[in-house]
Tab-separated table of C-alpha atoms and ligand atoms in Angstrom:
chain	number	residue	atom	x	y	z
A	1419	MET	CA	-3.493	-77.237	-9.858
A	1420	THR	CA	-2.580	-77.467	-6.200
A	1421	GLU	CA	0.357	-76.647	-3.972
A	1422	SER	CA	1.732	-80.125	-4.599
A	1423	ALA	CA	1.538	-79.438	-8.328
A	1424	ILE	CA	3.627	-76.300	-7.795
A	1425	GLY	CA	6.087	-78.467	-5.916
A	1426	ALA	CA	6.169	-81.131	-8.616
A	1427	SER	CA	6.959	-78.582	-11.306
A	1428	SER	CA	9.326	-76.355	-9.289
A	1429	PRO	CA	12.292	-78.468	-8.234
A	1430	GLY	CA	13.175	-78.200	-4.577
A	1431	VAL	CA	10.003	-76.549	-3.323
A	1432	ALA	CA	8.685	-79.697	-1.604
A	1433	ALA	CA	11.822	-79.839	0.545
A	1434	ARG	CA	11.255	-76.252	1.649
A	1435	LEU	CA	7.833	-76.629	3.274
A	1436	PRO	CA	8.042	-77.031	7.073
A	1437	ARG	CA	6.298	-80.183	8.301
A	1438	ARG	CA	5.792	-79.375	11.968
A	1439	PRO	CA	2.915	-77.234	13.273
A	1440	LEU	CA	3.580	-73.572	14.031
A	1441	VAL	CA	4.079	-72.720	17.695
A	1442	GLY	CA	1.655	-70.033	18.865
A	1443	VAL	CA	3.058	-67.019	20.737
A	1444	ARG	CA	0.588	-65.303	23.068
A	1445	ASP	CA	3.037	-63.231	25.112
A	1446	PRO	CA	1.715	-59.636	25.462
A	1447	GLU	CA	5.339	-58.515	25.910
A	1448	ALA	CA	6.517	-60.099	22.639
A	1449	ALA	CA	8.854	-57.746	20.760
A	1450	GLU	CA	7.005	-58.622	17.546
A	1451	LEU	CA	4.063	-56.463	18.707
A	1452	TRP	CA	6.245	-53.470	17.807
A	1453	GLY	CA	7.999	-53.017	14.490
A	1454	PRO	CA	10.299	-51.026	12.227
A	1455	VAL	CA	9.568	-47.398	11.399
A	1456	PHE	CA	10.241	-45.628	8.115
A	1457	GLY	CA	10.394	-41.963	7.189
A	1458	ASP	CA	10.826	-39.609	4.255
A	1459	GLN	CA	14.547	-40.416	4.097
A	1460	ASP	CA	13.718	-44.045	3.273
A	1461	VAL	CA	12.085	-43.259	-0.081
A	1462	GLY	CA	13.119	-41.062	-2.988
A	1463	ALA	CA	10.818	-38.394	-4.372
A	1464	LEU	CA	10.432	-40.259	-7.677
A	1465	ASP	CA	10.352	-43.807	-6.274
A	1466	ALA	CA	6.549	-44.053	-6.587
A	1467	ASP	CA	6.515	-43.307	-10.334
A	1468	LEU	CA	7.993	-46.275	-12.188
A	1469	THR	CA	7.459	-44.593	-15.566
A	1470	GLN	CA	9.806	-41.640	-14.923
A	1471	ARG	CA	13.115	-43.382	-14.221
A	1472	TYR	CA	14.561	-42.768	-17.670
A	1473	PRO	CA	14.362	-40.018	-20.265
A	1474	GLY	CA	12.195	-42.326	-22.412
A	1475	ARG	CA	8.801	-43.744	-21.438
A	1476	PRO	CA	8.318	-47.485	-20.913
A	1477	HIS	CA	6.173	-49.586	-23.223
A	1478	GLY	CA	2.702	-50.584	-22.156
A	1479	GLU	CA	-0.491	-49.291	-20.654
A	1480	CYS	CA	0.184	-46.647	-18.001
A	1481	ILE	CA	-1.750	-47.285	-14.774
A	1482	ALA	CA	-2.259	-45.559	-11.417
A	1483	VAL	CA	-2.553	-48.023	-8.522
A	1484	THR	CA	-3.806	-46.695	-5.218
A	1485	GLY	CA	-5.437	-48.019	-2.080
A	1486	ARG	CA	-5.680	-47.856	1.664
A	1487	ILE	CA	-3.755	-50.056	4.084
A	1488	THR	CA	-5.508	-50.845	7.355
A	1489	ASP	CA	-5.415	-53.395	10.137
A	1490	ARG	CA	-8.308	-55.814	10.658
A	1491	GLN	CA	-10.160	-53.208	12.704
A	1492	GLY	CA	-9.940	-50.736	9.831
A	1493	ALA	CA	-7.361	-48.451	11.470
A	1494	PRO	CA	-5.060	-46.882	8.857
A	1495	VAL	CA	-1.410	-47.929	8.667
A	1496	ARG	CA	0.170	-44.476	8.611
A	1497	ARG	CA	3.563	-43.390	7.248
A	1498	GLN	CA	4.652	-46.945	6.562
A	1499	LEU	CA	6.802	-48.371	3.771
A	1500	VAL	CA	5.264	-50.037	0.694
A	1501	GLU	CA	7.626	-51.713	-1.803
A	1502	ILE	CA	6.610	-53.158	-5.178
A	1503	TRP	CA	8.244	-55.083	-8.004
A	1504	GLN	CA	6.805	-56.343	-11.265
A	1505	ALA	CA	7.440	-57.536	-14.800
A	1506	ASN	CA	7.345	-55.072	-17.671
A	1507	ALA	CA	4.495	-54.878	-20.187
A	1508	SER	CA	5.954	-57.913	-21.999
A	1509	GLY	CA	5.994	-60.076	-18.874
A	1510	ARG	CA	9.770	-59.833	-18.335
A	1511	TYR	CA	11.513	-58.901	-15.086
A	1512	ALA	CA	14.621	-56.735	-15.203
A	1513	HIS	CA	16.297	-59.497	-13.179
A	1514	GLN	CA	19.183	-61.602	-14.408
A	1515	ALA	CA	17.479	-64.832	-13.357
A	1516	ASP	CA	14.456	-64.174	-15.588
A	1517	ARG	CA	15.130	-66.001	-18.874
A	1518	GLY	CA	11.574	-65.525	-20.117
A	1519	PRO	CA	10.737	-64.881	-23.774
A	1520	GLY	CA	9.537	-61.285	-23.367
A	1521	PRO	CA	11.906	-58.454	-24.340
A	1522	LEU	CA	13.506	-56.227	-21.717
A	1523	ASP	CA	12.399	-52.591	-21.733
A	1524	PRO	CA	15.341	-50.183	-21.471
A	1525	HIS	CA	13.042	-47.640	-19.826
A	1526	PHE	CA	11.567	-49.855	-17.112
A	1527	THR	CA	13.065	-51.614	-14.094
A	1528	GLY	CA	9.748	-52.389	-12.369
A	1529	VAL	CA	10.786	-51.451	-8.832
A	1530	GLY	CA	9.005	-48.839	-6.711
A	1531	ARG	CA	8.434	-47.736	-3.141
A	1532	CYS	CA	6.482	-45.122	-1.203
A	1533	LEU	CA	5.231	-44.256	2.266
A	1534	THR	CA	1.530	-44.350	3.117
A	1535	ASP	CA	-0.003	-41.002	4.065
A	1536	ASP	CA	-1.835	-40.188	7.299
A	1537	GLN	CA	-4.953	-41.953	6.002
A	1538	GLY	CA	-2.995	-45.101	5.126
A	1539	GLN	CA	-3.141	-44.376	1.372
A	1540	TYR	CA	-0.407	-45.375	-1.050
A	1541	ARG	CA	-0.165	-44.568	-4.768
A	1542	PHE	CA	2.035	-45.766	-7.619
A	1543	ILE	CA	2.242	-44.835	-11.297
A	1544	THR	CA	3.477	-47.749	-13.402
A	1545	VAL	CA	2.626	-49.837	-16.462
A	1546	LYS	CA	0.351	-52.863	-16.467
A	1547	PRO	CA	2.633	-55.916	-16.225
A	1548	GLY	CA	2.330	-58.659	-18.828
A	1549	ALA	CA	1.452	-62.272	-18.106
A	1550	TYR	CA	4.420	-64.630	-18.292
A	1551	PRO	CA	5.076	-68.366	-18.535
A	1552	TRP	CA	6.659	-69.902	-15.432
A	1553	HIS	CA	7.307	-73.276	-17.004
A	1554	THR	CA	8.241	-74.198	-20.556
A	1555	ASP	CA	7.086	-77.831	-20.667
A	1556	PHE	CA	3.380	-77.234	-20.077
A	1557	ASN	CA	0.839	-74.411	-19.990
A	1558	ALA	CA	1.908	-72.611	-16.820
A	1559	TRP	CA	1.226	-68.869	-16.996
A	1560	ARG	CA	1.243	-66.284	-14.270
A	1561	PRO	CA	-1.610	-63.808	-14.560
A	1562	ALA	CA	-0.564	-60.144	-14.613
A	1563	HIS	CA	0.442	-59.223	-11.060
A	1564	ILE	CA	2.401	-56.738	-8.970
A	1565	HIS	CA	4.395	-57.990	-5.960
A	1566	PHE	CA	3.779	-55.943	-2.788
A	1567	SER	CA	5.942	-55.872	0.357
A	1568	LEU	CA	4.083	-54.392	3.339
A	1569	PHE	CA	4.811	-53.317	6.891
A	1570	GLY	CA	2.170	-52.694	9.544
A	1571	THR	CA	2.476	-51.032	12.926
A	1572	ALA	CA	3.827	-54.309	14.333
A	1573	PHE	CA	6.311	-56.867	12.977
A	1574	THR	CA	3.538	-59.470	13.327
A	1575	GLN	CA	1.789	-57.709	10.411
A	1576	ARG	CA	4.780	-57.862	8.054
A	1577	THR	CA	3.752	-59.547	4.821
A	1578	VAL	CA	4.513	-60.009	1.123
A	1579	THR	CA	1.708	-60.595	-1.348
A	1580	GLN	CA	0.603	-60.000	-4.952
A	1581	MET	CA	-2.019	-57.761	-6.571
A	1582	TYR	CA	-3.957	-59.128	-9.555
A	1583	PHE	CA	-6.127	-57.439	-12.192
A	1584	PRO	CA	-9.912	-57.824	-12.497
A	1585	GLY	CA	-11.329	-60.114	-15.166
A	1586	ASP	CA	-8.038	-61.864	-15.910
A	1587	PRO	CA	-8.868	-65.304	-17.405
A	1588	LEU	CA	-5.550	-66.678	-16.131
A	1589	LEU	CA	-6.648	-66.347	-12.489
A	1590	ALA	CA	-8.702	-69.536	-12.831
A	1591	HIS	CA	-5.570	-71.434	-13.923
A	1592	ASP	CA	-2.990	-69.932	-11.567
A	1593	PRO	CA	-1.948	-72.328	-8.774
A	1594	PHE	CA	-0.424	-69.495	-6.725
A	1595	PHE	CA	-3.693	-67.498	-6.703
A	1596	GLN	CA	-5.799	-70.635	-6.284
A	1597	ALA	CA	-3.631	-71.772	-3.362
A	1598	VAL	CA	-5.705	-69.331	-1.277
A	1599	THR	CA	-8.688	-71.590	-0.669
A	1600	ASP	CA	-10.988	-69.084	1.084
A	1601	ALA	CA	-12.976	-67.231	-1.600
A	1602	ARG	CA	-13.258	-64.016	0.430
A	1603	ALA	CA	-9.518	-63.959	1.063
A	1604	ARG	CA	-8.823	-64.702	-2.615
A	1605	ALA	CA	-11.065	-61.777	-3.613
A	1606	ARG	CA	-8.834	-59.494	-1.510
A	1607	LEU	CA	-5.998	-60.123	-3.979
A	1608	VAL	CA	-7.832	-58.645	-6.998
A	1609	ALA	CA	-7.857	-54.889	-7.654
A	1610	THR	CA	-10.885	-53.075	-9.098
A	1611	TYR	CA	-10.898	-50.703	-12.036
A	1612	ASP	CA	-11.913	-47.271	-10.699
A	1613	HIS	CA	-12.772	-44.696	-13.349
A	1614	GLU	CA	-12.473	-41.904	-10.787
A	1615	LEU	CA	-8.826	-42.783	-10.263
A	1616	SER	CA	-7.897	-42.707	-13.939
A	1617	VAL	CA	-5.706	-39.764	-14.918
A	1618	PRO	CA	-7.101	-38.097	-18.079
A	1619	GLY	CA	-4.838	-38.625	-21.044
A	1620	ARG	CA	-2.296	-40.552	-18.977
A	1621	ALA	CA	-3.196	-43.542	-16.810
A	1622	LEU	CA	-5.987	-46.019	-16.041
A	1623	GLY	CA	-6.895	-46.165	-12.356
A	1624	TYR	CA	-6.973	-49.270	-10.174
A	1625	ARG	CA	-7.911	-49.450	-6.509
A	1626	TRP	CA	-6.432	-52.119	-4.268
A	1627	ASP	CA	-7.074	-51.885	-0.523
A	1628	ILE	CA	-4.978	-54.030	1.800
A	1629	VAL	CA	-5.909	-55.456	5.219
A	1630	LEU	CA	-2.989	-56.559	7.372
A	1631	ASP	CA	-3.387	-59.453	9.797
A	1632	GLY	CA	-1.790	-59.841	13.191
A	1633	PRO	CA	-1.916	-58.181	16.590
A	1634	ALA	CA	-0.090	-54.977	17.503
A	1635	ALA	CA	0.852	-53.204	20.723
A	1636	THR	CA	-0.847	-49.850	21.190
A	1637	PRO	CA	-1.808	-47.924	18.033
A	1638	ARG	CA	0.840	-45.336	17.292
A	1639	GLU	CA	-1.237	-42.221	16.605
A	1640	THR	CA	1.617	-39.734	16.525
A	1641	ASP	CA	4.338	-41.352	14.455
A	1642	ALA	CA	6.371	-38.598	12.851
B	659	MET	CA	-3.927	-55.443	26.100
B	660	THR	CA	-7.492	-55.448	24.810
B	661	VAL	CA	-8.220	-55.977	21.161
B	662	PRO	CA	-11.688	-55.476	19.687
B	663	PRO	CA	-12.934	-58.409	17.623
B	664	PRO	CA	-11.560	-58.377	14.090
B	665	THR	CA	-14.005	-57.373	11.410
B	666	LEU	CA	-12.149	-57.296	8.077
B	667	VAL	CA	-10.926	-60.293	6.097
B	668	PRO	CA	-7.122	-59.948	5.897
B	669	THR	CA	-5.261	-59.855	2.603
B	670	PRO	CA	-3.574	-63.264	2.316
B	671	PRO	CA	0.171	-63.567	1.699
B	672	GLN	CA	1.509	-64.748	-1.669
B	673	THR	CA	4.887	-66.242	-2.498
B	674	ILE	CA	7.801	-63.821	-2.811
B	675	GLY	CA	8.874	-65.559	-6.044
B	676	PRO	CA	12.383	-65.545	-7.509
B	677	TYR	CA	12.626	-61.914	-8.656
B	678	PHE	CA	12.734	-59.801	-5.478
B	679	GLY	CA	16.508	-59.386	-5.627
B	680	HIS	CA	16.474	-56.051	-7.434
B	681	ALA	CA	13.667	-54.652	-5.270
B	682	LEU	CA	14.084	-55.494	-1.589
B	683	PRO	CA	17.741	-55.794	-0.491
B	684	PHE	CA	19.239	-52.363	0.261
B	685	ALA	CA	22.683	-50.950	0.987
B	686	GLY	CA	23.481	-51.265	4.672
B	687	GLY	CA	20.625	-53.675	5.313
B	688	THR	CA	22.965	-56.097	7.069
B	689	ASP	CA	24.484	-53.442	9.347
B	690	ILE	CA	21.936	-52.931	12.106
B	691	ALA	CA	24.689	-51.798	14.497
B	692	PRO	CA	26.005	-48.263	13.906
B	693	ASP	CA	29.418	-48.269	12.188
B	694	GLY	CA	32.280	-49.144	14.527
B	695	HIS	CA	30.155	-49.625	17.649
B	696	PRO	CA	32.256	-51.516	20.242
B	697	ASP	CA	29.373	-53.793	21.283
B	698	THR	CA	28.723	-55.052	17.764
B	699	VAL	CA	27.811	-58.745	17.514
B	700	THR	CA	28.153	-60.606	14.219
B	701	VAL	CA	25.304	-63.048	13.710
B	702	HIS	CA	25.667	-65.470	10.825
B	703	GLY	CA	24.205	-68.711	9.604
B	704	HIS	CA	22.980	-70.904	6.807
B	705	LEU	CA	19.513	-71.517	5.446
B	706	TYR	CA	18.898	-75.192	4.587
B	707	ASP	CA	16.036	-77.121	3.034
B	708	GLY	CA	14.853	-80.569	4.144
B	709	GLU	CA	17.478	-82.310	1.986
B	710	GLY	CA	20.233	-80.382	3.750
B	711	ASP	CA	20.823	-78.312	0.622
B	712	PRO	CA	21.503	-74.589	0.983
B	713	VAL	CA	18.690	-72.222	0.002
B	714	PRO	CA	20.226	-69.472	-2.170
B	715	ASP	CA	17.078	-67.410	-2.746
B	716	GLY	CA	15.854	-66.588	0.743
B	717	LEU	CA	15.357	-63.187	2.323
B	718	LEU	CA	15.699	-62.738	6.076
B	719	GLU	CA	14.450	-59.754	8.045
B	720	ILE	CA	15.445	-58.916	11.598
B	721	TRP	CA	13.551	-56.756	14.065
B	722	GLN	CA	14.653	-56.052	17.643
B	723	PRO	CA	14.571	-53.513	20.480
B	724	ALA	CA	17.474	-51.091	20.921
B	725	PRO	CA	20.135	-51.873	23.556
B	726	ASP	CA	18.276	-49.613	26.033
B	727	GLY	CA	15.090	-51.661	25.523
B	728	THR	CA	13.353	-49.083	23.320
B	729	ARG	CA	10.884	-50.897	21.067
B	730	THR	CA	9.474	-48.051	19.014
B	731	GLY	CA	12.171	-48.160	16.326
B	732	ALA	CA	13.303	-45.052	14.469
B	733	PRO	CA	12.759	-43.689	10.947
B	734	GLY	CA	15.554	-44.405	8.513
B	735	SER	CA	15.170	-48.172	8.667
B	736	ARG	CA	16.229	-48.582	5.033
B	737	ARG	CA	18.429	-45.498	4.639
B	738	ARG	CA	20.337	-44.936	7.834
B	739	GLU	CA	21.849	-41.481	8.109
B	740	PRO	CA	23.325	-39.685	11.122
B	741	ALA	CA	21.154	-36.737	10.080
B	742	ALA	CA	18.089	-38.832	10.786
B	743	GLY	CA	18.265	-37.596	14.368
B	744	HIS	CA	18.948	-40.857	16.168
B	745	ASN	CA	22.120	-42.757	16.850
B	746	GLY	CA	21.810	-44.813	13.691
B	747	PHE	CA	20.095	-47.764	15.370
B	748	THR	CA	16.641	-48.499	13.967
B	749	GLY	CA	16.267	-52.135	15.053
B	750	PHE	CA	15.630	-53.362	11.500
B	751	GLY	CA	17.817	-55.366	9.143
B	752	ARG	CA	17.349	-57.240	5.866
B	753	VAL	CA	19.682	-59.780	4.267
B	754	ALA	CA	19.395	-62.069	1.244
B	755	THR	CA	21.043	-65.499	1.434
B	756	ASP	CA	24.013	-65.953	-0.908
B	757	ALA	CA	24.659	-68.719	-3.449
B	758	ARG	CA	25.657	-71.063	-0.603
B	759	GLY	CA	22.656	-70.211	1.559
B	760	ARG	CA	24.705	-68.069	3.933
B	761	TRP	CA	23.735	-64.796	5.603
B	762	THR	CA	25.428	-62.398	8.032
B	763	VAL	CA	24.267	-59.336	9.962
B	764	ARG	CA	25.978	-57.113	12.495
B	765	THR	CA	23.867	-55.792	15.355
B	766	LEU	CA	23.799	-54.766	19.021
B	767	PRO	CA	22.294	-56.994	21.733
B	768	PRO	CA	18.638	-56.055	22.378
B	769	GLY	CA	17.728	-54.588	25.762
B	770	GLY	CA	15.240	-56.371	28.014
B	771	ILE	CA	14.945	-59.576	26.002
B	772	GLY	CA	17.328	-62.243	24.727
B	773	TYR	CA	16.124	-62.655	21.168
B	774	LEU	CA	15.987	-61.157	17.693
B	775	SER	CA	12.698	-61.523	15.777
B	776	LEU	CA	13.054	-63.037	12.311
B	777	CYS	CA	10.770	-63.041	9.298
B	778	LEU	CA	11.817	-65.349	6.476
B	779	PHE	CA	10.752	-65.217	2.831
B	780	VAL	CA	11.665	-68.078	0.480
B	781	ARG	CA	10.875	-68.710	-3.171
B	782	GLY	CA	8.214	-71.380	-3.476
B	783	LEU	CA	6.722	-70.989	-0.020
B	784	PRO	CA	3.118	-69.737	-0.115
B	785	GLY	CA	3.832	-67.260	2.692
B	786	HIS	CA	6.550	-66.095	5.060
B	787	LEU	CA	7.846	-67.869	8.159
B	788	ARG	CA	8.485	-66.298	11.550
B	789	THR	CA	10.968	-67.439	14.148
B	790	ARG	CA	13.251	-66.082	16.874
B	791	LEU	CA	16.998	-66.155	17.319
B	792	TYR	CA	17.999	-66.317	20.998
B	793	LEU	CA	21.498	-64.964	21.505
B	794	PRO	CA	23.875	-66.966	23.672
B	795	PRO	CA	23.953	-67.474	26.607
B	796	ALA	CA	20.273	-68.434	26.581
B	797	GLN	CA	20.326	-71.058	29.356
B	798	GLU	CA	18.655	-68.666	31.817
B	799	ASP	CA	16.046	-67.676	29.257
B	800	SER	CA	15.036	-71.283	28.805
B	801	THR	CA	13.332	-71.271	32.212
B	802	THR	CA	11.996	-67.702	32.292
B	803	ASP	CA	11.202	-67.013	28.647
B	804	PRO	CA	7.562	-67.969	27.923
B	805	LEU	CA	8.386	-69.416	24.505
B	806	LEU	CA	11.595	-71.330	25.313
B	807	SER	CA	10.201	-72.771	28.541
B	808	ALA	CA	7.177	-74.172	26.685
B	809	LEU	CA	9.318	-76.145	24.209
B	810	PRO	CA	10.885	-79.578	24.688
B	811	PRO	CA	14.703	-79.370	24.765
B	812	ASP	CA	15.261	-80.736	21.243
B	813	ARG	CA	12.906	-78.145	19.759
B	814	ARG	CA	14.166	-75.321	22.004
B	815	ARG	CA	17.694	-75.939	20.735
B	816	THR	CA	16.697	-74.861	17.204
B	817	LEU	CA	16.085	-71.285	18.439
B	818	ILE	CA	19.387	-70.728	20.256
B	819	ALA	CA	22.429	-69.392	18.413
B	820	VAL	CA	25.801	-71.063	19.026
B	821	PRO	CA	28.813	-68.905	19.989
B	822	THR	CA	31.577	-68.852	17.351
B	823	GLY	CA	33.766	-66.197	18.992
B	824	PRO	CA	33.723	-63.531	21.685
B	825	HIS	CA	31.482	-61.283	19.560
B	826	SER	CA	29.918	-63.668	17.064
B	827	CYS	CA	27.436	-66.499	16.899
B	828	ARG	CA	25.922	-68.835	14.347
B	829	PHE	CA	22.245	-69.587	13.759
B	830	ASP	CA	21.324	-72.121	11.095
B	831	ILE	CA	17.735	-72.300	9.916
B	832	HIS	CA	16.334	-75.642	8.741
B	833	LEU	CA	13.088	-75.351	6.802
B	834	GLN	CA	12.400	-79.077	7.207
B	835	GLY	CA	13.933	-82.309	8.473
B	836	PRO	CA	15.017	-83.675	11.859
B	837	GLU	CA	16.440	-80.289	12.885
B	838	GLU	CA	13.481	-78.285	11.567
B	839	THR	CA	13.503	-74.832	13.149
B	840	VAL	CA	10.561	-73.878	15.373
B	841	PHE	CA	8.376	-71.499	13.373
B	842	LEU	CA	5.928	-69.202	15.123
B	843	ASP	CA	2.351	-68.004	14.777
B	844	PHE	CA	1.346	-64.593	16.138
B	845	ASP	CA	-1.908	-64.185	14.251
B	846	HIS	CA	-4.094	-66.199	16.578
B	847	GLY	CA	-4.542	-66.120	20.304
B	848	PHE	CA	-4.570	-62.378	20.951
B	849	ASP	CA	-8.054	-61.855	19.542
B	850	HIS	CA	-9.844	-63.535	22.432
B	851	PRO	CA	-7.940	-62.556	25.584
C	2201	FE2	FE1	6.005	-62.373	-10.368
């Protein structure tokens, strides 16, 4: 299914796509070559563990998701904000607009955030989200995924994307994943199972490295 | 500015979807200006689709230099506290559109330039959109600003906010249609100076 198929089945989307070409900005003084800065006050100590918000544990398979965020040259994105949101193990978001069939989990809201460390590493503890139907009239299922909101060293690198799980048979049928036509770019969206990252007796480990696009001003080596 | 040739394939964007509302908006995200600052400007507008219908599930982010022209930002961009060691101005704001497609932020005019940088996320779009909001009066900027001066007048107009009071202005964003806002690309052009 293609982008136009998404539009045909999601009312209103076709009227949202700009028709005119983007205008390129090549100004070396553009303010977008700098960007917002975050610090320890912007995240709570427990924000990176989505399984510890309530006295009870959430349903599902506990996972540890970690990876390194770099720019296209491989330089780490240090001390920067990472925000995630996801469905619970039954494929249901704790969001009032989600009328899906999966049950809510009283011990899971599916929202997390953290700062990257000095090597650009982030880490979350959560549960593996369930697949969910995004249309009721035909077979339209989202593969299991975690939404990621990412900041780089420059506002040009700001992006929102989704992490998928390896070997998911729904990836072949998902128009949102398949909308990325370049196979190498599509591969970037899929995490790998990493046995070394699994926490004995607790969580299965997944690695998902992220490469941010876009130019920046000078690298900020000493951000506090 | 010299940039070595890129080597890694970037992670592509994916749609923000409909369920970001409990994850991304934060308390105080619309108040970029410190509380009670006398130079505060209220910037408001609507987000419309190509049919002229309001878009109720958009998320708008604002980035800008401080009034003194400082571009390096300050920690505390999502939890502003006086104890953070700066004057409460971080240059970053985030606002979700309401049921009628409206949004409002309060900020201070940026130093050195005439615009706020916007990043727009909308359900259904495969990725985000970038644009700029030039604060009025922007007539002078239209000849000296490299972006405005390169645009024909009818396109330039879509980037300039309209005054609605002594300390307020309105900036409507049109995703499509005859008044389609100019959207920007920063990802190409710097790699081969
Ligand atoms: Fe989702």
